[in-house]
CSV table of C-alpha atoms and ligand atoms in Angstrom, one decimal:
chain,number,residue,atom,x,y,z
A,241,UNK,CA,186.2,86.9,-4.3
A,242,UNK,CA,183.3,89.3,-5.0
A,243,UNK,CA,180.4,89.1,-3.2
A,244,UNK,CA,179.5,89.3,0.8
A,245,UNK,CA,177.2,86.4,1.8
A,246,UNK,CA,177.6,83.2,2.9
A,247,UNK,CA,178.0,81.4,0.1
A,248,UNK,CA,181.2,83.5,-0.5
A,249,UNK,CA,182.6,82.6,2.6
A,250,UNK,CA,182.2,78.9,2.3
A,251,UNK,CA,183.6,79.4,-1.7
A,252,UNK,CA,186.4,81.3,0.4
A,253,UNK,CA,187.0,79.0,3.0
A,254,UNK,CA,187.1,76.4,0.2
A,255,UNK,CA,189.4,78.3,-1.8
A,256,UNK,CA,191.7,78.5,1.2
A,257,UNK,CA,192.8,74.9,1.3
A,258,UNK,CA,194.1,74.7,-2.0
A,259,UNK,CA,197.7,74.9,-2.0
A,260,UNK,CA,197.7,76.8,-5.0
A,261,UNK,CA,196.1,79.7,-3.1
A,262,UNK,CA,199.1,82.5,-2.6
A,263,UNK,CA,196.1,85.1,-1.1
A,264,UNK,CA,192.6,85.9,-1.0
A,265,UNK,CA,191.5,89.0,-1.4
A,266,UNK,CA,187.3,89.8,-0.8
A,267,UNK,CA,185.3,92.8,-1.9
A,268,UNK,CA,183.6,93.7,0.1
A,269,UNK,CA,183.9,90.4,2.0
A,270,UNK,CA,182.4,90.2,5.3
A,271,UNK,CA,183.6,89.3,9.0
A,272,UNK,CA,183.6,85.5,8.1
A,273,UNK,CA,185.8,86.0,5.0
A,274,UNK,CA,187.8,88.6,7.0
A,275,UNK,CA,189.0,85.7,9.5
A,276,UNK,CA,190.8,83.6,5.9
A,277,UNK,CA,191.4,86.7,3.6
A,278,UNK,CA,191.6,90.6,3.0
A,279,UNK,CA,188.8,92.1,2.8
A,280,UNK,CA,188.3,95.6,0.5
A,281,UNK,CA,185.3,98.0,0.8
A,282,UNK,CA,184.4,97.8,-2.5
A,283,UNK,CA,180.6,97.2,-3.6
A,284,UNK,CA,179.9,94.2,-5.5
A,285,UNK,CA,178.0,96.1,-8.3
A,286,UNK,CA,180.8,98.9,-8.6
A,287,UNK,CA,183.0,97.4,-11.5
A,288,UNK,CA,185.0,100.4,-12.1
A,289,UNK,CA,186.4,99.5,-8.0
A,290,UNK,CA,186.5,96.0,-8.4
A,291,UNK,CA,188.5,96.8,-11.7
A,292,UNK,CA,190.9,99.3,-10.3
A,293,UNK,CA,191.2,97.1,-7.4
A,294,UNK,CA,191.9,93.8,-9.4
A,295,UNK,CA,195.1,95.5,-11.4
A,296,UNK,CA,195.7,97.2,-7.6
A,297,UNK,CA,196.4,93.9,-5.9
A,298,UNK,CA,197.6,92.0,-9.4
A,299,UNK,CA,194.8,89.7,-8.9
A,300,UNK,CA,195.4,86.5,-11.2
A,301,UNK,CA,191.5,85.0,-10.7
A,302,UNK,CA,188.6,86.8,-10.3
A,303,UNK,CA,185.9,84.9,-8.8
A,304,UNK,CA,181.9,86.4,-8.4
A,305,UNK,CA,179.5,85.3,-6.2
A,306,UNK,CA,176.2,87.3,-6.8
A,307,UNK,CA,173.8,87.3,-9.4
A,308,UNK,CA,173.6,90.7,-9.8
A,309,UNK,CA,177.1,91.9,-11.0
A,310,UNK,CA,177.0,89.1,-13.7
A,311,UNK,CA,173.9,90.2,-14.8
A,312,UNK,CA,174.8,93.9,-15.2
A,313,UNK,CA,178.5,92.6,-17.0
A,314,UNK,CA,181.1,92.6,-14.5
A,315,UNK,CA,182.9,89.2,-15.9
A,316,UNK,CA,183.2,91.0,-19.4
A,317,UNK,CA,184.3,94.3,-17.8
A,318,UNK,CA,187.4,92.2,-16.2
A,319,UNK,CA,187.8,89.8,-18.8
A,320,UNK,CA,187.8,92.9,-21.3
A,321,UNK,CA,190.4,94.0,-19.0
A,322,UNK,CA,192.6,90.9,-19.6
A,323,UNK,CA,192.0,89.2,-16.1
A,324,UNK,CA,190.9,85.9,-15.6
A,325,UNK,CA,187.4,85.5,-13.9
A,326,UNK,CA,185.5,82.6,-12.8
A,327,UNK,CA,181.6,84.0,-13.7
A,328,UNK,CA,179.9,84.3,-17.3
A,329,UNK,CA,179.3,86.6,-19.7
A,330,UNK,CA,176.2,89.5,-19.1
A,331,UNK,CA,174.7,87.9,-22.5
A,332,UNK,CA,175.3,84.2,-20.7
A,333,UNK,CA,173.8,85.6,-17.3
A,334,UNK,CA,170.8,86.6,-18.9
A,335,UNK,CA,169.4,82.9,-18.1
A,336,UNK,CA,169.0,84.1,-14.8
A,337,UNK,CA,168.3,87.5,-15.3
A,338,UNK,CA,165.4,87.1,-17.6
A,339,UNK,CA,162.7,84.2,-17.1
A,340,UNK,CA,161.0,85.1,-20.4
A,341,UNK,CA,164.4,84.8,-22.0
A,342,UNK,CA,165.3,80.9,-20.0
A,343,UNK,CA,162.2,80.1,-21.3
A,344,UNK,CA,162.6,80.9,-24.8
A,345,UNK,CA,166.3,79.3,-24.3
A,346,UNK,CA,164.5,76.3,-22.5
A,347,UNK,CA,161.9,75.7,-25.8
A,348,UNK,CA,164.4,76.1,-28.4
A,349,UNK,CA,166.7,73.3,-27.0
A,350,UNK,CA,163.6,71.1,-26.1
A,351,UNK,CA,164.4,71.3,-22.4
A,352,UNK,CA,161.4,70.3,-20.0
A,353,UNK,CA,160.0,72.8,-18.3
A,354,UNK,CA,156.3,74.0,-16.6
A,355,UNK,CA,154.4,75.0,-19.2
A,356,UNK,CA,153.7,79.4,-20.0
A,357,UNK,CA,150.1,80.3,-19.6
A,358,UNK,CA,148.1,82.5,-21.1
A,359,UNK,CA,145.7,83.1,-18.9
A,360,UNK,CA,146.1,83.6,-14.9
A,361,UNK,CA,143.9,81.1,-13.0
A,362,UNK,CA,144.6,79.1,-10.0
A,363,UNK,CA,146.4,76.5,-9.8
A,364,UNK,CA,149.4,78.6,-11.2
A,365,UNK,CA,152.9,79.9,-10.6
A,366,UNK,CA,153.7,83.8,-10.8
A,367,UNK,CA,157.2,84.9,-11.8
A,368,UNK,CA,157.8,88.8,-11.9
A,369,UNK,CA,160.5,88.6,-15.0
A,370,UNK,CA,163.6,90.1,-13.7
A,371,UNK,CA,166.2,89.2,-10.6
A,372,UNK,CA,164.0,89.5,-7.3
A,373,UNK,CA,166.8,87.8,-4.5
A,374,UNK,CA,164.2,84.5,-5.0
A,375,UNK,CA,161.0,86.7,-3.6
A,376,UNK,CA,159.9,87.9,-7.1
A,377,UNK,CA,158.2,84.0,-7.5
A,378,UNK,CA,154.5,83.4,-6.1
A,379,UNK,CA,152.7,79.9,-6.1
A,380,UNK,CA,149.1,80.4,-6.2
A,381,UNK,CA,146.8,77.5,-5.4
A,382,UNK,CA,143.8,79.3,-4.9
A,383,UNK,CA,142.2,83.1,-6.4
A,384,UNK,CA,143.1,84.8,-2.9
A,385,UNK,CA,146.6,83.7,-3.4
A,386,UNK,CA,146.8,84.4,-6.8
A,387,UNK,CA,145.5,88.1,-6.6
A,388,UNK,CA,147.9,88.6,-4.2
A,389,UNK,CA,150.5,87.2,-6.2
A,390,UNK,CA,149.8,89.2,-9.4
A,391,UNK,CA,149.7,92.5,-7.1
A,392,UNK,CA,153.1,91.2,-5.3
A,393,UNK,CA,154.5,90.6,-8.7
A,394,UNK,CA,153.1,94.0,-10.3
A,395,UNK,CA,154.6,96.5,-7.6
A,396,UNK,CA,158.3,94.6,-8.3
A,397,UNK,CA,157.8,96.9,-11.8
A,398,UNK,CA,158.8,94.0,-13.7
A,399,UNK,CA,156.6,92.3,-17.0
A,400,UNK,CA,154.6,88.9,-15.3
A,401,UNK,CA,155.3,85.4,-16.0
A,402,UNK,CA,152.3,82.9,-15.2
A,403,UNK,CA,153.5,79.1,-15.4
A,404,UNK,CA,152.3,76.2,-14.5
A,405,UNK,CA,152.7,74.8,-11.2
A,406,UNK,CA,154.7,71.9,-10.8
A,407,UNK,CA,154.5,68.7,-7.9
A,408,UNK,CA,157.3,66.9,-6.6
A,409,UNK,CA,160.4,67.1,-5.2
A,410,UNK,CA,162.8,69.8,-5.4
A,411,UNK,CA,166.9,69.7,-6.3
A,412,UNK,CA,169.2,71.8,-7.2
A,413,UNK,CA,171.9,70.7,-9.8
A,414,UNK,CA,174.9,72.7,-10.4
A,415,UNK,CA,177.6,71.8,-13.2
A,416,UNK,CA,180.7,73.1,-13.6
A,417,UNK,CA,181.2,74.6,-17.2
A,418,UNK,CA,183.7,75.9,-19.3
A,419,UNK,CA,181.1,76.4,-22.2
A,420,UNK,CA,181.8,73.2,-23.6
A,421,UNK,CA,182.3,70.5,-21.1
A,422,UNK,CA,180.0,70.5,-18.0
A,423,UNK,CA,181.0,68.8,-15.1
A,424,UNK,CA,178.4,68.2,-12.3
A,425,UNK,CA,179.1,69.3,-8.8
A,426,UNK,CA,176.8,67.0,-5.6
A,427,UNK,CA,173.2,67.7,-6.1
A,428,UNK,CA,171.9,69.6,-3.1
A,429,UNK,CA,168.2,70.0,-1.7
A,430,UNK,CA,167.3,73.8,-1.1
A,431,UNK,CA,164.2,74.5,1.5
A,432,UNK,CA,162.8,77.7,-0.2
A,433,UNK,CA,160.0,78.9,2.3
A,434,UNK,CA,160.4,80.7,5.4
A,435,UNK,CA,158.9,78.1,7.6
A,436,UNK,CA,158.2,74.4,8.9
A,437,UNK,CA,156.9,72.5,6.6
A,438,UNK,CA,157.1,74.4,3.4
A,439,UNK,CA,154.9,77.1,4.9
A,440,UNK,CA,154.9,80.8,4.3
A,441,UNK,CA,157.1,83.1,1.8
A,442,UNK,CA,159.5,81.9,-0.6
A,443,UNK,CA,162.7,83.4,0.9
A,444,UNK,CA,166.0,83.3,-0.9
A,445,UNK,CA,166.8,79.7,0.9
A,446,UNK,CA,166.5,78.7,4.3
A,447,UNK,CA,168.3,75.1,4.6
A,448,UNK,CA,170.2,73.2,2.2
A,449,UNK,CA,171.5,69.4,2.4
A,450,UNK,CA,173.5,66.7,-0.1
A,451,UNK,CA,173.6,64.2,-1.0
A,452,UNK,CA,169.7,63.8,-2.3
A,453,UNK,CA,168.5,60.6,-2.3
A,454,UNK,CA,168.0,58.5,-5.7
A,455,UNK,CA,170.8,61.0,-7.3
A,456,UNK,CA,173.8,59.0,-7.5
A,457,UNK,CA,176.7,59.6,-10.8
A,458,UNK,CA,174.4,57.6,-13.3
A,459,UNK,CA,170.9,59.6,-12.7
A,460,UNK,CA,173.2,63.1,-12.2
A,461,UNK,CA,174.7,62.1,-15.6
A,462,UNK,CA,171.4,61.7,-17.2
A,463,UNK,CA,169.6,64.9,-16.0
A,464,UNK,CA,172.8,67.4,-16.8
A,465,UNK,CA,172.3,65.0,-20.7
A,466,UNK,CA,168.7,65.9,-20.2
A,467,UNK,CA,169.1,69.7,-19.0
A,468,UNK,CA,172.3,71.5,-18.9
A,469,UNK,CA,174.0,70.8,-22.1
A,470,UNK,CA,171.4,71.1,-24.6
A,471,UNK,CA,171.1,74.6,-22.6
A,472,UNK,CA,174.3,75.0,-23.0
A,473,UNK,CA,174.7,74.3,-26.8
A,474,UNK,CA,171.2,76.2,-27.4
A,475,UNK,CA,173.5,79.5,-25.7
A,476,UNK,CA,176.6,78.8,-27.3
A,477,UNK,CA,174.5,78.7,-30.9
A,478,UNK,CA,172.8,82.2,-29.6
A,479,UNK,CA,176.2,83.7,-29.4
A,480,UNK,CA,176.1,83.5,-25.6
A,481,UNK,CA,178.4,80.6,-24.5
A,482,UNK,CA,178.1,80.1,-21.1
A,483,UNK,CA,181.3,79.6,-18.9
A,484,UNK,CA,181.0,79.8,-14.9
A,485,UNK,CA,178.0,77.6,-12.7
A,486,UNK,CA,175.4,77.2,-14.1
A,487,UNK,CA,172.6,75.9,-11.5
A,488,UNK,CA,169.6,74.4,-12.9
A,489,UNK,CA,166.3,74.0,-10.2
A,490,UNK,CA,164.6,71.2,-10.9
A,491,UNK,CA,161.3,69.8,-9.8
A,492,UNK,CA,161.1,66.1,-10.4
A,493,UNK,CA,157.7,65.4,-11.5
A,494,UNK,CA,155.6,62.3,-12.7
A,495,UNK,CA,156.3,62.8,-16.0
A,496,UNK,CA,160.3,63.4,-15.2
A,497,UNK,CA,162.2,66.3,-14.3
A,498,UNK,CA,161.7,69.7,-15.3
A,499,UNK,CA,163.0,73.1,-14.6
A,500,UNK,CA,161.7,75.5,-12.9
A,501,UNK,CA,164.6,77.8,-13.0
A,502,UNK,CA,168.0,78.9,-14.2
A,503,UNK,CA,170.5,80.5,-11.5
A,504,UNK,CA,174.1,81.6,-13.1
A,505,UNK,CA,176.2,81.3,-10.1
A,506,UNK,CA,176.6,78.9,-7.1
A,507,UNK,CA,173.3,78.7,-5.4
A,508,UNK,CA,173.0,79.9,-2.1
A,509,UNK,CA,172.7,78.1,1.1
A,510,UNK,CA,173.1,74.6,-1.9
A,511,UNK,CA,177.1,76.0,-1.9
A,512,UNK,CA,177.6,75.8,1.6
A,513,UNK,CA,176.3,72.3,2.1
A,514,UNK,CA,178.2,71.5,-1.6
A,515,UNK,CA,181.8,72.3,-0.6
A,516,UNK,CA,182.3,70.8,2.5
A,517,UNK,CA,181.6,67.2,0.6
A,518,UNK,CA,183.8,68.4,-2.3
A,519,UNK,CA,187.4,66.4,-2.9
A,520,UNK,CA,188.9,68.0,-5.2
A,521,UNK,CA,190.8,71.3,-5.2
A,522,UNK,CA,188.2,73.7,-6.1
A,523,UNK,CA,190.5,76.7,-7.3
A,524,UNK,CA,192.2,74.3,-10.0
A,525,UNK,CA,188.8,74.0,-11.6
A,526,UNK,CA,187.4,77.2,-10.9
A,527,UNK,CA,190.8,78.5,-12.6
A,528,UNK,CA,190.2,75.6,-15.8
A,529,UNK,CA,186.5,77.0,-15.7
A,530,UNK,CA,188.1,80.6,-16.6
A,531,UNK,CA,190.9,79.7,-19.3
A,532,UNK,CA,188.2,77.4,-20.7
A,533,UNK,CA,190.0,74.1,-20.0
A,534,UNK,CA,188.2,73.0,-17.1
A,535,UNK,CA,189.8,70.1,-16.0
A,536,UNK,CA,190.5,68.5,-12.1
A,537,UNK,CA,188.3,66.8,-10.0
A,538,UNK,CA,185.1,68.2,-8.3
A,539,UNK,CA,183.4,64.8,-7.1
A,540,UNK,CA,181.7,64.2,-3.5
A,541,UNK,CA,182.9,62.5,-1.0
A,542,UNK,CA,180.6,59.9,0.8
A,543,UNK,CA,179.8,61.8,3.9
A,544,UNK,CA,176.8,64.1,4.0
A,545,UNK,CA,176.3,67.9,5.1
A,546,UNK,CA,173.1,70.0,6.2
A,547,UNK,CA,173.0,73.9,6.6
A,548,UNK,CA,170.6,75.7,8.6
A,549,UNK,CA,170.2,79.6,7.5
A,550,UNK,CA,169.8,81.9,11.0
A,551,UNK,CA,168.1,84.7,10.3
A,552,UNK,CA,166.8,87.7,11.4
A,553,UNK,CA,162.8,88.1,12.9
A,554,UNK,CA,161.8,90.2,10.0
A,555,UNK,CA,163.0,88.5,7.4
A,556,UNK,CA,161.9,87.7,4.6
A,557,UNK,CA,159.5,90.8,4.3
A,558,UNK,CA,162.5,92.9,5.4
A,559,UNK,CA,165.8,92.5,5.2
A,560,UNK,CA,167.8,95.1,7.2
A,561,UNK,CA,168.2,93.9,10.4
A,562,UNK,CA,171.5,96.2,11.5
A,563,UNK,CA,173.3,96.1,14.8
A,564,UNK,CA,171.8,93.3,17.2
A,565,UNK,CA,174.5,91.8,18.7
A,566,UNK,CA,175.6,87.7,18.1
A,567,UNK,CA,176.5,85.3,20.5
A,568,UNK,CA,177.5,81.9,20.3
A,569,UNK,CA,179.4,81.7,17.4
A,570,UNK,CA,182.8,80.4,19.0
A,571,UNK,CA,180.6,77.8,20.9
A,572,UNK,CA,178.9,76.5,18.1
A,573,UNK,CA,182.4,76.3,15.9
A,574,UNK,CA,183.8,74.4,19.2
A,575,UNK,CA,181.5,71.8,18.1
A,576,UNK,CA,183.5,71.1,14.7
A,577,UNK,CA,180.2,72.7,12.7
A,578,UNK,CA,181.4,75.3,10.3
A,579,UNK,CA,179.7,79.0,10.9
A,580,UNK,CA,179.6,80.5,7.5
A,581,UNK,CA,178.5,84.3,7.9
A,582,UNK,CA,176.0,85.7,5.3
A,583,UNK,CA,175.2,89.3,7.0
A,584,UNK,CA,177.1,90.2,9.8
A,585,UNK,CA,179.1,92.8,10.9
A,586,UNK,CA,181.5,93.8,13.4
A,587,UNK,CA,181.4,97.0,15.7
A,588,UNK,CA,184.4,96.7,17.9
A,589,UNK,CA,185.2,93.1,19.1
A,590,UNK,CA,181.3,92.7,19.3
A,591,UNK,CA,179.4,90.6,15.9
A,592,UNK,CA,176.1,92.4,14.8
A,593,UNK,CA,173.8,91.7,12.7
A,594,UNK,CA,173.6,93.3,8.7
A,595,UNK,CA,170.7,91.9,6.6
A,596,UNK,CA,168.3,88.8,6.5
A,597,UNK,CA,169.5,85.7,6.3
A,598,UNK,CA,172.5,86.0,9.2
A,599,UNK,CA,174.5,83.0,9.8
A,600,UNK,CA,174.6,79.5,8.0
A,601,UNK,CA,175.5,76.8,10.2
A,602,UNK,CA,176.9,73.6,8.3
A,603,UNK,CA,178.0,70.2,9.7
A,604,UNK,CA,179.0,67.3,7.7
A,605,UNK,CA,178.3,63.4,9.3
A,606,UNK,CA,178.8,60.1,8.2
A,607,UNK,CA,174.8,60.2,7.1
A,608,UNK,CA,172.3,62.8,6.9
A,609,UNK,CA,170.9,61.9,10.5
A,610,UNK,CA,174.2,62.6,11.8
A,611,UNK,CA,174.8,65.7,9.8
A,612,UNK,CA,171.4,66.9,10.6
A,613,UNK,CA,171.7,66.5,14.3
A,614,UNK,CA,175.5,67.9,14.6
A,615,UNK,CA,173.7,71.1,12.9
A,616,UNK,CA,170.9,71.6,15.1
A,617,UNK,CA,173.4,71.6,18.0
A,618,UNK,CA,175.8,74.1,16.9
A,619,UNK,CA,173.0,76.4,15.6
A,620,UNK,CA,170.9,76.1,19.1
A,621,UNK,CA,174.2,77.6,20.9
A,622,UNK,CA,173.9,80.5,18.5
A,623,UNK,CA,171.3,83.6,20.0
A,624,UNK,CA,170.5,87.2,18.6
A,625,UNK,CA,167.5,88.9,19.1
A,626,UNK,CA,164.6,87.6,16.6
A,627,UNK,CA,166.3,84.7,15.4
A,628,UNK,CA,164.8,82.6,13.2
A,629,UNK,CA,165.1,79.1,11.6
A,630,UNK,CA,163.6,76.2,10.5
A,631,UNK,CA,163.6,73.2,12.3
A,632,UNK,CA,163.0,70.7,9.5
A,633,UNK,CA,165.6,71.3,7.5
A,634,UNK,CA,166.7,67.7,5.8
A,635,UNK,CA,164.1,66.4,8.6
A,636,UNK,CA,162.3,63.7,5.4
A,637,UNK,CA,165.4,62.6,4.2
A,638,UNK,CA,167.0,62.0,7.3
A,639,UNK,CA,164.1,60.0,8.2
A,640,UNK,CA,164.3,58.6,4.7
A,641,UNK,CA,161.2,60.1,3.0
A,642,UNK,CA,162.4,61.8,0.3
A,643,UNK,CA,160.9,60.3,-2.7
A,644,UNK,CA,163.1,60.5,-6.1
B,928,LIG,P1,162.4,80.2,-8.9
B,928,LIG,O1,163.0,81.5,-8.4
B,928,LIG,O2,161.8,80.3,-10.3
B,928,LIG,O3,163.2,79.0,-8.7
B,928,LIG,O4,161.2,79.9,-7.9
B,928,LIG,C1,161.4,79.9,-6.6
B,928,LIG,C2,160.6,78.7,-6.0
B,928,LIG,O5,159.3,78.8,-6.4
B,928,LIG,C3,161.1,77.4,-6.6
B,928,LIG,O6,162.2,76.9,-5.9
B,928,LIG,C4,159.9,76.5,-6.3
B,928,LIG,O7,159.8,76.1,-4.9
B,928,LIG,C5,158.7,77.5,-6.6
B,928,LIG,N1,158.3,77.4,-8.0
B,928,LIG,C6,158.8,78.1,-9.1
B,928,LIG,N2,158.2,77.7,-10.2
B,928,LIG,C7,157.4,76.7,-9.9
B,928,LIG,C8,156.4,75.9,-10.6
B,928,LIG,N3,156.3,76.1,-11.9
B,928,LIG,N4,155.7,75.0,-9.9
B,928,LIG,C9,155.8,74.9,-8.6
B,928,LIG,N5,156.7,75.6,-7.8
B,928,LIG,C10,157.4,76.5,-8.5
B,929,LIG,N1,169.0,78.8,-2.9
B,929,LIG,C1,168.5,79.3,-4.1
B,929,LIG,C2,169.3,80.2,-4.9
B,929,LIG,O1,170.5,80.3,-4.7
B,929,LIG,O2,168.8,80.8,-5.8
């Protein structure tokens, strides 16, 4: 497993219960992952290590997490290598590492999408061009907002996308791919702004829930029809076949649904309220995914799960919150929630803090209420100095609002 958030360490604590799993190695891992699994101070951008490391440990299945290394080719440095890895290609990646190119991959296979403008004016979306951690995206509904945007965007160093902004609801579909079939995984809702009631910065995600309302098999069937393979045969026809996650963000308009994004890897906090619902064995079809014979189950169960991502007071402007020291964590486990950590770290016995977005507490219920409520109380027994969350995550649906 590379990679050292929390979405790692619920794909590793998922990982974990398949009996197929002889050990679980992480670089670099993190104090979560450490509790399940070996963890290895290597970077998750330093192939050469992870490459050394992968032939150190014989490791049959290399699975990546983050954005980044896919981006800049780790999958083909491994797979170059002869070992297996669950990720795609830097030329497949490229879907989420350039907008202008998703778009120009999004036109050519007649994909919906928010429309490119030529011209900046309010009402407008802002999209510097390269990977920004989900803070290179600024919606602008008025001129103040939107020269602030265009600055925002400019000092990233990146060329400037200006779409159109889109209305509706949000979901996040993810579909297991092989590069030829694509298998959808439980759509998930993502809350993308740092606070109540859609307010404030886009972050990199701040709550997540599944099941969304209105999305059972049938309507999931027809959007990945609709989105994901024609995306996928418009990449396999560039030369670029796609094998890994590939997680479309869609905004379901009006006029239908259209994407507003392409991520090429399991979203993060969707993941960790994903694979708690999740049946089937993950690392069989993570392991299919890789030989490109993706096969085994991935559906949902009935129940639902909501995460809440705890994180640190300065976030999302900064996100470098080192050595403030955790409590709470064993009492909010002893409440059956799951504590996935996202950036911790340990000095000594004691749990510290190490980035932004800090801890992601998940509980699964028979409904959304029951999810939603069973999280709130794990994550209130949580404390570190500054924390910060949301407290409407999954609030509409579990009340029933969310419109489809
Ligand atoms: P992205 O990284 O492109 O997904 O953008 C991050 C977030 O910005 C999305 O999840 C949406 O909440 C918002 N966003 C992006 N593009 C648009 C758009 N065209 N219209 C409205 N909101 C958008
Ligand atoms: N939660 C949004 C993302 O993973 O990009």
């Amino acid at each position: 497993m590379v990679g050292s958030g929390g979405r790692e360490h619920a794909l590793a604590w998922k990982l974990k219960q398949s009996p197929r799993l002889e050990a679980l190695h992480a670089a670099p891992g993190n104090p979560g992952i450490a509790r399940i699994g070996q963890c290895h101070p290597a970077h998750a951008e330093d192939a050469e290590s992870l490459l050394a490391l992968c032939h150190e440990l014989e490791i049959d299945l290399a699975v990546v997490g983050p954005e980044a290394p896919l981006v800049a080719g780790l999958a083909d440095t491994l797979r170059h290598a002869g070992i297996a890895v669950f990720g795609p290609s830097a030329a497949a990646a490229r879907i989420e590492g350039s907008k202008t190119f998703a778009k120009d991959v999004l036109e050519a296979a007649g994909v919906p999408t928010a429309a490119r403008l030529s011209v900046a004016r309010p009402p407008c979306v802002v999209k510097a061009d390269g990977l920004a951690a989900g803070k290179g995206v600024f919606v602008c509904r008025t001129q103040e907002e939107l020269d602030a945007g265009l600055r925002a965007a400019a000092a990233l160093g990146e060329d400037v996308v200006i779409e159109e902004l889109l209305e509706g609801e949000e979901v996040s579909l993810l579909v297991l791919t092989d590069g030829r079939e694509a298998v959808p995984l439980a759509p998930a809702q993502d809350f993308k702004r740092i606070g109540d009631g859609n307010s404030g910065p886009n972050t990199g995600g701040m709550g997540s829930y599944s099941p969304v309302a209105g999305l059972g098999d049938a309507e999931v069937e027809e959007l990945v029809d609709t989105v994901h393979r024609p995306v996928l045969a418009e990449l396999a026809h560039r030369g670029a076949p796609f094998a890994g996650v590939l997680y479309a963000g869609l905004m379901l308009t009006d006029d239908g649904p259209k994407v507003l994004e392409f991520n090429c890897r399991f979203g993060d906090p969707e993941t960790q309220s994903i694979l708690p619902r999740l049946e089937g064995d993950l690392l069989e079809a993570l392991e299919g995914v890789a030989g490109g014979r993706l096969d085994g189950s991935v559906a949902a169960g009935d129940r639902a799960a909501v995460t809440l991502v705890l994180a640190s007071g300065a976030y999302p402007e900064r996100s470098d919150d080192r050595g403030t020291p955790i409590g709470g964590v064993e009492e909010a486990e002893s409440t059956g929630a799951l504590v996935f950590h996202a950036g911790t770290a340990r000095h000594g016995e004691q749990l510290v803090t190490n980035g932004g977005r800090i801890l992601n507490v998940t509980a699964v219920g028979d409904d959304l209420p029951a999810a939603r409520a069973a999280a709130y109380d794990a994550a209130d027994r949580i404390s570190f100095a500054g924390l910060q969350y949301r407290s409407d995550i999954a609030l509409a649906a579990a009340e029933g609002h969310v419109r489809s």
